PDB file of N, CA and C in Angstrom:
ATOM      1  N   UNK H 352      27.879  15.088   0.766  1.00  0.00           N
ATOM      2  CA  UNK H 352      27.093  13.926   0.452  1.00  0.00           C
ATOM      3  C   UNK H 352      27.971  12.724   0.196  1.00  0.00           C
ATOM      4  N   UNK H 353      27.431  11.100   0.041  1.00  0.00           N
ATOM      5  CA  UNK H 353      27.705  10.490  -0.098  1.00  0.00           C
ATOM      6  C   UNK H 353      29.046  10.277  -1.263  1.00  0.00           C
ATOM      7  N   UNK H 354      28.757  11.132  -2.324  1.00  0.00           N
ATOM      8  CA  UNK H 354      29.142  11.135  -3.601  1.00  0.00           C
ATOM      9  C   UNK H 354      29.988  12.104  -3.883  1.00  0.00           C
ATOM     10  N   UNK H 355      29.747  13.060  -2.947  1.00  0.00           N
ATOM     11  CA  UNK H 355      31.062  14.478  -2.704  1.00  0.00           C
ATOM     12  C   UNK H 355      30.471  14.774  -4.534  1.00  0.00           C
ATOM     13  N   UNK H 356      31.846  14.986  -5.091  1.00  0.00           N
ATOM     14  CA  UNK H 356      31.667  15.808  -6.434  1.00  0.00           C
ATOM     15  C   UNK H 356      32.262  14.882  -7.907  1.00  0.00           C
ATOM     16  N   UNK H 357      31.487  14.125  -7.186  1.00  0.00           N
ATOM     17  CA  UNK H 357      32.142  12.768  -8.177  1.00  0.00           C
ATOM     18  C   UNK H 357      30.867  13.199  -9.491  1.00  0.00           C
ATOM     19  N   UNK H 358      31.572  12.857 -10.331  1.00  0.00           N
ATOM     20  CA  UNK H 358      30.709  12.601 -12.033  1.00  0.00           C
ATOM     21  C   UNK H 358      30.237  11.705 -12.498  1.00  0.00           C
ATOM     22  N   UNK H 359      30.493  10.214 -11.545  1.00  0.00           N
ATOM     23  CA  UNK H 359      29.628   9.038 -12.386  1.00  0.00           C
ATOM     24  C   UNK H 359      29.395   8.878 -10.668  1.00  0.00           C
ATOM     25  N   UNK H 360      28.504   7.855 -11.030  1.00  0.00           N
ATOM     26  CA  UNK H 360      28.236   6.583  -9.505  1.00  0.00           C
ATOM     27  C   UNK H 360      28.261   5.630  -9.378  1.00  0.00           C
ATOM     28  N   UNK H 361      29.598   5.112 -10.090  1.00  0.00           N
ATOM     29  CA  UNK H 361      30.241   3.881 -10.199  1.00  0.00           C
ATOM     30  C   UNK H 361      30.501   3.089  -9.386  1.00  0.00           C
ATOM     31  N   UNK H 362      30.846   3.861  -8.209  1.00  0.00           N
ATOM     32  CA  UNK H 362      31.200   3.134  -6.880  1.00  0.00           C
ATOM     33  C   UNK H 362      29.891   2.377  -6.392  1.00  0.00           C
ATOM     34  N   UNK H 363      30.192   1.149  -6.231  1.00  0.00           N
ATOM     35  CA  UNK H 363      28.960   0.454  -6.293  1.00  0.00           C
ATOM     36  C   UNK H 363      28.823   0.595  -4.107  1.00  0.00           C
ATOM     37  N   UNK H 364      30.031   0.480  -3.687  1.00  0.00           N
ATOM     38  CA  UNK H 364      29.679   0.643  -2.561  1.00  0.00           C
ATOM     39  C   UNK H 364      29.155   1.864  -1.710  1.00  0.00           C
ATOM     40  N   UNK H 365      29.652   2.858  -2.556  1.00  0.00           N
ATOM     41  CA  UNK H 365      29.246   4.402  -2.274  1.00  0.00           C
ATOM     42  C   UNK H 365      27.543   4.296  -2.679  1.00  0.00           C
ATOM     43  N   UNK H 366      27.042   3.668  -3.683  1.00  0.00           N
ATOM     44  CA  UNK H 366      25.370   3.436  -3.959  1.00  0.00           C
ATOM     45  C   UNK H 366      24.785   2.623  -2.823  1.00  0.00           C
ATOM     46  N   UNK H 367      26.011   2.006  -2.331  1.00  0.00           N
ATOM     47  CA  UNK H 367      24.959   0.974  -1.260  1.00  0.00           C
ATOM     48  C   UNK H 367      24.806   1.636   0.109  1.00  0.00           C
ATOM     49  N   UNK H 368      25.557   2.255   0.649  1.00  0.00           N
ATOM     50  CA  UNK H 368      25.643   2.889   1.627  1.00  0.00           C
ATOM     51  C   UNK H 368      24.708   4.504   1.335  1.00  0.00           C
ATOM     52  N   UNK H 369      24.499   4.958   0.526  1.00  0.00           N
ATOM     53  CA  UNK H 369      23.524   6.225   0.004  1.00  0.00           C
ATOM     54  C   UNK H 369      21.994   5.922  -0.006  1.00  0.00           C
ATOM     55  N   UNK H 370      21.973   4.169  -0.584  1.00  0.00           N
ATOM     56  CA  UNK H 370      20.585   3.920  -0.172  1.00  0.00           C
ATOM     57  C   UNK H 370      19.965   3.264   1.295  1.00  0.00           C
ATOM     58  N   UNK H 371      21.393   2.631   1.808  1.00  0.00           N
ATOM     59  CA  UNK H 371      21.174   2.105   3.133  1.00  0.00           C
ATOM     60  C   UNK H 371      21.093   3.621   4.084  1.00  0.00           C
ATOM     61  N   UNK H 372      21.093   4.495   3.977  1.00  0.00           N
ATOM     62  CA  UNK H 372      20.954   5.943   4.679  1.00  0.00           C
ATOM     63  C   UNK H 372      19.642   6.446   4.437  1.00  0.00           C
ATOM     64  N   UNK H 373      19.124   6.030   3.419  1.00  0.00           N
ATOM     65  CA  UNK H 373      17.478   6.425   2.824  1.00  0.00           C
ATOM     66  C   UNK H 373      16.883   5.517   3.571  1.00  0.00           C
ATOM     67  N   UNK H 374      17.233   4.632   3.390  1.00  0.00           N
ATOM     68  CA  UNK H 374      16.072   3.194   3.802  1.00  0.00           C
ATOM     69  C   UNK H 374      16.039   3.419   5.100  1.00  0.00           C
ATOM     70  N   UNK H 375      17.080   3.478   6.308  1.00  0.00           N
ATOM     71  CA  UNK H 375      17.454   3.675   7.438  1.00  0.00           C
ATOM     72  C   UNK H 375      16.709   5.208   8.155  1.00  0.00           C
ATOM     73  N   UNK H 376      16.650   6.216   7.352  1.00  0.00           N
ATOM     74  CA  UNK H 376      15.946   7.241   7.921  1.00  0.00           C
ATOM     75  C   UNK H 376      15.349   6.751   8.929  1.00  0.00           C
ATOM     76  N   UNK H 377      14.770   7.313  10.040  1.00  0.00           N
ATOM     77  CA  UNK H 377      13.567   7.126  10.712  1.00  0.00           C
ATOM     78  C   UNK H 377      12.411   7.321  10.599  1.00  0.00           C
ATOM     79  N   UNK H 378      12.823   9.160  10.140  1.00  0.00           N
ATOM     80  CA  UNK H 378      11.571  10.245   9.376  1.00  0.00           C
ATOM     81  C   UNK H 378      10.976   9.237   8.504  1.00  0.00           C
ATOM     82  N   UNK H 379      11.497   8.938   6.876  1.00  0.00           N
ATOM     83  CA  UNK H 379      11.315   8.702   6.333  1.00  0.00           C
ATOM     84  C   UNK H 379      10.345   7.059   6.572  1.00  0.00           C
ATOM     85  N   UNK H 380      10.918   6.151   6.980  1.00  0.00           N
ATOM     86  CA  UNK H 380      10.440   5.165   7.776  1.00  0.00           C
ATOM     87  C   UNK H 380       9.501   5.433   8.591  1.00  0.00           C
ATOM     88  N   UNK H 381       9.034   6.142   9.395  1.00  0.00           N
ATOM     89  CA  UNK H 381       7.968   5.905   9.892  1.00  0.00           C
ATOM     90  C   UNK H 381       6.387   6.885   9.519  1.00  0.00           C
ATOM     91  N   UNK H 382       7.340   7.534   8.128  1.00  0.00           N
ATOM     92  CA  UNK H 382       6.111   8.069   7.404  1.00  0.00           C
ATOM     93  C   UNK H 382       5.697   6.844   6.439  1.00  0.00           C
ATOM     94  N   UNK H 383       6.132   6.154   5.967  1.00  0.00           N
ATOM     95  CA  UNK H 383       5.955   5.577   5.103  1.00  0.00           C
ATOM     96  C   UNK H 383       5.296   3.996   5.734  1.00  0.00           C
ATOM     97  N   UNK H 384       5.672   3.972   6.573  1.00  0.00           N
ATOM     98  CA  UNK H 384       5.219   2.625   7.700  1.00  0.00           C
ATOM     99  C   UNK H 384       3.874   3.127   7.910  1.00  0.00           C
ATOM    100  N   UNK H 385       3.702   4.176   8.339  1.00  0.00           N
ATOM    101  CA  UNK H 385       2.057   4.416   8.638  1.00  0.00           C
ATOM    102  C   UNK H 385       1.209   4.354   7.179  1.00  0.00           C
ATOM    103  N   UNK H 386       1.809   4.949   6.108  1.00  0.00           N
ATOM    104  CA  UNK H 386       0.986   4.846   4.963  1.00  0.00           C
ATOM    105  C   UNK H 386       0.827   2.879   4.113  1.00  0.00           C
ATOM    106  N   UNK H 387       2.188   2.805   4.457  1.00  0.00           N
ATOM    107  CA  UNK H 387       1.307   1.141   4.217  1.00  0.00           C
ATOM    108  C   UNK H 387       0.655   0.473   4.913  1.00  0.00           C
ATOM    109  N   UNK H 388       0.507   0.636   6.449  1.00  0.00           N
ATOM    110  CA  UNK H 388       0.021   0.154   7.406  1.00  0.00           C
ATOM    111  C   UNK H 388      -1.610   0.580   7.259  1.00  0.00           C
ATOM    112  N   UNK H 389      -1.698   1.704   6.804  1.00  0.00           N
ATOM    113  CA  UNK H 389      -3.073   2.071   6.614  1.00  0.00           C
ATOM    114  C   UNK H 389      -4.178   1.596   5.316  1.00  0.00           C
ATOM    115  N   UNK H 390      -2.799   0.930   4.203  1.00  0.00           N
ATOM    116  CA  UNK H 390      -3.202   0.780   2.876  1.00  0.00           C
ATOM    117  C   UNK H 390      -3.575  -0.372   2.863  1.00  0.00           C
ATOM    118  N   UNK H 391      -2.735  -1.575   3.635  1.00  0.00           N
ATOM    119  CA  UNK H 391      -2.811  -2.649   4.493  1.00  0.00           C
ATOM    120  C   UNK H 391      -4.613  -3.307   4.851  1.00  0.00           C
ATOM    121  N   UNK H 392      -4.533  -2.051   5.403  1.00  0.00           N
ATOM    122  CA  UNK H 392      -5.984  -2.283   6.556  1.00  0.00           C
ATOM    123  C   UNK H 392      -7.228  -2.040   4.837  1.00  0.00           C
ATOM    124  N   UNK H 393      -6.842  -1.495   4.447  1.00  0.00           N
ATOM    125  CA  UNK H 393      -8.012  -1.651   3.485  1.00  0.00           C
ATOM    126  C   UNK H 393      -7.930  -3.286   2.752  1.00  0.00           C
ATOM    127  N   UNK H 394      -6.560  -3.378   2.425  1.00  0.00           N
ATOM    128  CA  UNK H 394      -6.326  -4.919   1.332  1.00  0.00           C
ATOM    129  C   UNK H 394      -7.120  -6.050   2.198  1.00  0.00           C
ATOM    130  N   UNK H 395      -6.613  -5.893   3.336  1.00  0.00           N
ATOM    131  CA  UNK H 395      -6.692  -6.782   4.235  1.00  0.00           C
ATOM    132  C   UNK H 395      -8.094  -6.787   4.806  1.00  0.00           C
ATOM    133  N   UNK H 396      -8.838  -6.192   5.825  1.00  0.00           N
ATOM    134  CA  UNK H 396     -10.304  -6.233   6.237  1.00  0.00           C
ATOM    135  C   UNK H 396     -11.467  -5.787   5.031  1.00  0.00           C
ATOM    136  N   UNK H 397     -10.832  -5.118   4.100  1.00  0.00           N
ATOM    137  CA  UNK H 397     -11.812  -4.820   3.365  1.00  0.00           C
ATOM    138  C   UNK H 397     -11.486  -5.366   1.476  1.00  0.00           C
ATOM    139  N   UNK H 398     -10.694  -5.865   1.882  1.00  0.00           N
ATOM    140  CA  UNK H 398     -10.494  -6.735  -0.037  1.00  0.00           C
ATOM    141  C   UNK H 398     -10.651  -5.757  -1.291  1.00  0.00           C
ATOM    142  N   UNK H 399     -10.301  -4.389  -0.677  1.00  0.00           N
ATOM    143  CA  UNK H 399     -10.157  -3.380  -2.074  1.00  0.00           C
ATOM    144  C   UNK H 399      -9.294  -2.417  -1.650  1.00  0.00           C
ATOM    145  N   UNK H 400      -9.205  -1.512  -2.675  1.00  0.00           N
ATOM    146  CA  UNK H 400      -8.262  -0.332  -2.531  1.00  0.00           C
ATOM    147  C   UNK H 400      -8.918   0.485  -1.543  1.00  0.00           C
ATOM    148  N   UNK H 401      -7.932   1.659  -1.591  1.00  0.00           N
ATOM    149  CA  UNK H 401      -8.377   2.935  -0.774  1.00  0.00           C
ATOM    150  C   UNK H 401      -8.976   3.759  -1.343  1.00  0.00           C
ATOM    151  N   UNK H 402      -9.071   3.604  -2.868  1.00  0.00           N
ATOM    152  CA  UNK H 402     -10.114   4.769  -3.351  1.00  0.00           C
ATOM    153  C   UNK H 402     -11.215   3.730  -4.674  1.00  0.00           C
ATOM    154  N   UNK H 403     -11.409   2.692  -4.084  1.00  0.00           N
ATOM    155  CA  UNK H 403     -12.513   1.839  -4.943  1.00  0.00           C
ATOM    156  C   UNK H 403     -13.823   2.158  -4.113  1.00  0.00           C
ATOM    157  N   UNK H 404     -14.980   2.429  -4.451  1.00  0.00           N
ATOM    158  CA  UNK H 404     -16.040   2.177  -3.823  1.00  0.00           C
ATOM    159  C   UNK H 404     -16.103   1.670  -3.072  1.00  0.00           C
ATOM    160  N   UNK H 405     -16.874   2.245  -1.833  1.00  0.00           N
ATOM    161  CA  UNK H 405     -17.708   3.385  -1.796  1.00  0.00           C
ATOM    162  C   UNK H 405     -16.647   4.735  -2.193  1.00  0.00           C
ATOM    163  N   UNK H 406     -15.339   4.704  -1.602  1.00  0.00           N
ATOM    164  CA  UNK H 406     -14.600   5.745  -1.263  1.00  0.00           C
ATOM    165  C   UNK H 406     -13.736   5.959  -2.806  1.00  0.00           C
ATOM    166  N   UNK H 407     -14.715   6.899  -3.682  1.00  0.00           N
ATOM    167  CA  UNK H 407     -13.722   6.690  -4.927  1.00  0.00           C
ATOM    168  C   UNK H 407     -12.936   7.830  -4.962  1.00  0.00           C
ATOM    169  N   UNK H 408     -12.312   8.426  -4.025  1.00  0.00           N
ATOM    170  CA  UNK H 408     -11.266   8.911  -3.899  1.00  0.00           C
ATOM    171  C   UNK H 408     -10.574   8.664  -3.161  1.00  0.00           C
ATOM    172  N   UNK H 409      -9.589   8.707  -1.869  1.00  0.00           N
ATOM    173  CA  UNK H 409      -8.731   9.007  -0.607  1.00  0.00           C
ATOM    174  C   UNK H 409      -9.209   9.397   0.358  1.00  0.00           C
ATOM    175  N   UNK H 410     -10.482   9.847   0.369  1.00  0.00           N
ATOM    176  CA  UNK H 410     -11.256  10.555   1.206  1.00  0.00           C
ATOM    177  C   UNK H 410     -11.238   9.747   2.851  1.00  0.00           C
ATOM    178  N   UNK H 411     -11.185   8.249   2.738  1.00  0.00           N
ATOM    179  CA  UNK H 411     -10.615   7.379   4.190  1.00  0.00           C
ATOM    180  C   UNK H 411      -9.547   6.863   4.537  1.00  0.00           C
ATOM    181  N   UNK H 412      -8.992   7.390   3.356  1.00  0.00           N
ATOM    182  CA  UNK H 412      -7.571   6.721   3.347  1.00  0.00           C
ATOM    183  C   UNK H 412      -6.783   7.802   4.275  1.00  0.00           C
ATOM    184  N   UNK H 413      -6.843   8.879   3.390  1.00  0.00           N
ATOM    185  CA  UNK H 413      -6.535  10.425   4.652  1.00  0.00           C
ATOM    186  C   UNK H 413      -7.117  10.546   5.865  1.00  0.00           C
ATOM    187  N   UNK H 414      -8.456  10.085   6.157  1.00  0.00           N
ATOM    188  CA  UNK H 414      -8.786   9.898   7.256  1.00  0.00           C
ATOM    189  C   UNK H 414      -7.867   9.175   8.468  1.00  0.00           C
ATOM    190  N   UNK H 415      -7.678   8.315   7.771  1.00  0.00           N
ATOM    191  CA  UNK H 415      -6.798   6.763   8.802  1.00  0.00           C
ATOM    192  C   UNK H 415      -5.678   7.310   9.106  1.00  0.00           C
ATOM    193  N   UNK H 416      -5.114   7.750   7.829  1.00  0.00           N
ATOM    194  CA  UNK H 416      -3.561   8.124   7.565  1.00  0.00           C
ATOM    195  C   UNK H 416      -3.635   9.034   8.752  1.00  0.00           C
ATOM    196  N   UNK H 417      -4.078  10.540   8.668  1.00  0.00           N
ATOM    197  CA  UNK H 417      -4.436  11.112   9.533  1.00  0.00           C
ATOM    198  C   UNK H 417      -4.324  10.896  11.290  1.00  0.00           C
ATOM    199  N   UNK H 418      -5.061  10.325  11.082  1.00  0.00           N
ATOM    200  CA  UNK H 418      -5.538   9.778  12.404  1.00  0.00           C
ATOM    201  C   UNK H 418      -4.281   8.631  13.429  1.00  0.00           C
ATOM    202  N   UNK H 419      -3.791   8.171  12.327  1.00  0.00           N
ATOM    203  CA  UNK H 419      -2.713   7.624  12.891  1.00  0.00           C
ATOM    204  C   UNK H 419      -1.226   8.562  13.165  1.00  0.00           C
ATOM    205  N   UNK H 420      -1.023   9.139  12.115  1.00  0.00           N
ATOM    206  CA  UNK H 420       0.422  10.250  12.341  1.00  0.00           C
ATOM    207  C   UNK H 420      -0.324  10.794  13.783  1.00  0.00           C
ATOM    208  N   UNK H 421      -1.226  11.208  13.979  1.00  0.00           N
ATOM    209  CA  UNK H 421      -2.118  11.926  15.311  1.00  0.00           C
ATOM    210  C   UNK H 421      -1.211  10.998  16.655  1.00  0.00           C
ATOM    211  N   UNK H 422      -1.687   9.718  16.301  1.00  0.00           N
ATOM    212  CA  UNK H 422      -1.459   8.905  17.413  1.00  0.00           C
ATOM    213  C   UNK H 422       0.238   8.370  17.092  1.00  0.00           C
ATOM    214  N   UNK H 423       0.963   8.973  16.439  1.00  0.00           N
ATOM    215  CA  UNK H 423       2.530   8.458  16.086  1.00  0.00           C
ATOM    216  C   UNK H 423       2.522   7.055  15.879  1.00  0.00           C
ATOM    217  N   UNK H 424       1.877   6.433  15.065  1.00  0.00           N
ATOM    218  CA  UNK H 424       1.772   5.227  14.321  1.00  0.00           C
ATOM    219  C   UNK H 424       1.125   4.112  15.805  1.00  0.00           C
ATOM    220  N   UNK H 425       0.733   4.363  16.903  1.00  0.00           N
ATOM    221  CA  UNK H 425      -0.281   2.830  17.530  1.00  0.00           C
ATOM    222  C   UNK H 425      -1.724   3.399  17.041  1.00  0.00           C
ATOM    223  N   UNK H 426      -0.974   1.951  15.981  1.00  0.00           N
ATOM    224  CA  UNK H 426      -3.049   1.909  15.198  1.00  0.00           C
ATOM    225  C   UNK H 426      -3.859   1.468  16.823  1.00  0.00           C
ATOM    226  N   UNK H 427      -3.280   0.817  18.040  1.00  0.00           N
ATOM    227  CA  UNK H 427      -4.463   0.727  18.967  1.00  0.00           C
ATOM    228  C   UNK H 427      -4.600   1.955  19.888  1.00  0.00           C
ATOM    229  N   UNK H 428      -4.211   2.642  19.367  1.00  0.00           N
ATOM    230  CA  UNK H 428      -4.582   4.187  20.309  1.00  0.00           C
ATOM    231  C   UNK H 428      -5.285   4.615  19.119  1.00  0.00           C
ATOM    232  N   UNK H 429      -5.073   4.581  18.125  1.00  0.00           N
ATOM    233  CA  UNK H 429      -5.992   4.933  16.971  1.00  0.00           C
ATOM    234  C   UNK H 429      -7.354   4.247  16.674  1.00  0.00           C
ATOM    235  N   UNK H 430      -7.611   3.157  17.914  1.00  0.00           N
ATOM    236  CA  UNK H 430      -8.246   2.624  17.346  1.00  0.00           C
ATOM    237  C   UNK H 430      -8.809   1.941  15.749  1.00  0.00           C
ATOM    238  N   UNK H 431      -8.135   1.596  14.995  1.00  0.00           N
ATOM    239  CA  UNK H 431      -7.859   1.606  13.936  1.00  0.00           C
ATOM    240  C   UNK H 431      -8.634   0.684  13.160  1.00  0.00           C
ATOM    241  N   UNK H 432      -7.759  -0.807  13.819  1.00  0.00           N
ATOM    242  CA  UNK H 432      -8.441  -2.312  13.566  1.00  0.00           C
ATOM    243  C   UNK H 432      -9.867  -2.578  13.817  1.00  0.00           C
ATOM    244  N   UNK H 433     -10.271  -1.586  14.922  1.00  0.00           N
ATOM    245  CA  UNK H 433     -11.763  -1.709  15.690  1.00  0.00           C
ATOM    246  C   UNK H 433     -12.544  -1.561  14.602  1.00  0.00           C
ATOM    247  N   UNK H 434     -12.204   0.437  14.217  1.00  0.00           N
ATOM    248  CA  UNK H 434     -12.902   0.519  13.483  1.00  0.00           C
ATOM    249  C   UNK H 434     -13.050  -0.293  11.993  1.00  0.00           C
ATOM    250  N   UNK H 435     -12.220  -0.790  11.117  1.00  0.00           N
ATOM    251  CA  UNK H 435     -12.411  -1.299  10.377  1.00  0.00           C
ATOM    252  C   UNK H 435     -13.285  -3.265  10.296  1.00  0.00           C
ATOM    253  N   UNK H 436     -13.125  -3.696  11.807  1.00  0.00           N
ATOM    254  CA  UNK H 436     -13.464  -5.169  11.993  1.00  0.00           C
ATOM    255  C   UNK H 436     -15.131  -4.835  12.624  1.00  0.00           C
ATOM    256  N   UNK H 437     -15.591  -3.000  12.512  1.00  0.00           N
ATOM    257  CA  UNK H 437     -16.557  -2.703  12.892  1.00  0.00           C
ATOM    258  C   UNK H 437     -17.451  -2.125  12.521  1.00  0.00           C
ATOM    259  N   UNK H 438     -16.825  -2.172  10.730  1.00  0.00           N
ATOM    260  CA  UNK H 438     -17.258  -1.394   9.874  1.00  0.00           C
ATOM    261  C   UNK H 438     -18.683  -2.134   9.524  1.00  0.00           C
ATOM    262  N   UNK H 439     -19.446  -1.019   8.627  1.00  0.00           N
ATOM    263  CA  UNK H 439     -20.942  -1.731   8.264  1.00  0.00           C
ATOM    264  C   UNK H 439     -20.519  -2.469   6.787  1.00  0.00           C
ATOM    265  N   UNK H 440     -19.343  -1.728   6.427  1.00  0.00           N
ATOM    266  CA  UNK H 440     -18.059  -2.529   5.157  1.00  0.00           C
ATOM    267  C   UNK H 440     -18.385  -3.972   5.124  1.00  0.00           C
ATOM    268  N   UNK H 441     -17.244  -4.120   6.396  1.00  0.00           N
ATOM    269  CA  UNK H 441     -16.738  -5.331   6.845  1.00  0.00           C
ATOM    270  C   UNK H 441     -18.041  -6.344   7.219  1.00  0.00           C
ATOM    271  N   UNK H 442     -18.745  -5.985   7.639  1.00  0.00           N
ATOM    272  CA  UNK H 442     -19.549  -6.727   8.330  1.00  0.00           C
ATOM    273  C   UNK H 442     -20.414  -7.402   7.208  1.00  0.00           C
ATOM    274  N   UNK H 443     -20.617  -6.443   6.190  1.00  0.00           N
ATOM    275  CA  UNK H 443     -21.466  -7.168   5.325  1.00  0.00           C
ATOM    276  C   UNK H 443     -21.203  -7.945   4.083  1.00  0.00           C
ATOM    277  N   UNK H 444     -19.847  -7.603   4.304  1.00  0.00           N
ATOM    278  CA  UNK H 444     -18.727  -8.427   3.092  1.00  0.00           C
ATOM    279  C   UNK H 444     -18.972 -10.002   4.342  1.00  0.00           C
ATOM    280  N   UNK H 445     -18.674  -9.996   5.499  1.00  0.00           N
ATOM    281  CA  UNK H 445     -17.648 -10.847   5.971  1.00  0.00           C
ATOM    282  C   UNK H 445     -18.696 -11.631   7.470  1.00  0.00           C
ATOM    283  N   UNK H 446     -19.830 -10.975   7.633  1.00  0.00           N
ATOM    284  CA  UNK H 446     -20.533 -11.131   8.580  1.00  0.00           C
ATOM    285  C   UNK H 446     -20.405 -10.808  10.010  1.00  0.00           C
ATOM    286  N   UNK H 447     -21.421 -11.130  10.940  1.00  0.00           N
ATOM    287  CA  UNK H 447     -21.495 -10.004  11.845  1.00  0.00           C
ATOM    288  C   UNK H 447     -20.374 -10.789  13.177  1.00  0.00           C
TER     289      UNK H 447
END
């Protein structure tokens, strides 16, 4: 590892390069890209969380999430945006 068998983590450049390897993942990055991208689509077309009413749990949030890892993150193969700019949600927050 970054840190071999060192006892403190003083090395400030050895910390920068340990987190620039996290951040850099891909895995990690493009799990996490789909989950804000999906968390996104609620803030954004629908002006609440992912588990505020109607959905007071995760119950669409896993849906999306879902549905997108399916399609390897193109929300437009996921149809994604459609559904949410097509929602009976959206429409009645925001009009038809």
């Amino acid at each position: 590892g970054e840190f071999g068998s060192a006892t403190t983590t003083f090395d400030v450049a050895a910390r920068a390069r340990a987190l620039r390897d996290v951040a850099e993942n891909p895995i990690l990055n493009q799990q996490e890209v789909n989950r804000v991208f999906v968390l996104a689509q609620y803030f954004d077309y629908l002006r609440r969380n992912a588990n505020t009413t109607p959905d007071s749990d995760y119950t669409g949030y896993d849906f999306w999430l879902t549905k997108l890892n399916q399609f390897n993150g193109n929300y437009n193969q996921a149809e994604m945006v459609k559904a949410f700019i097509t929602s009976t949600e959206y429409r009645q927050r925001f009009g038809p």
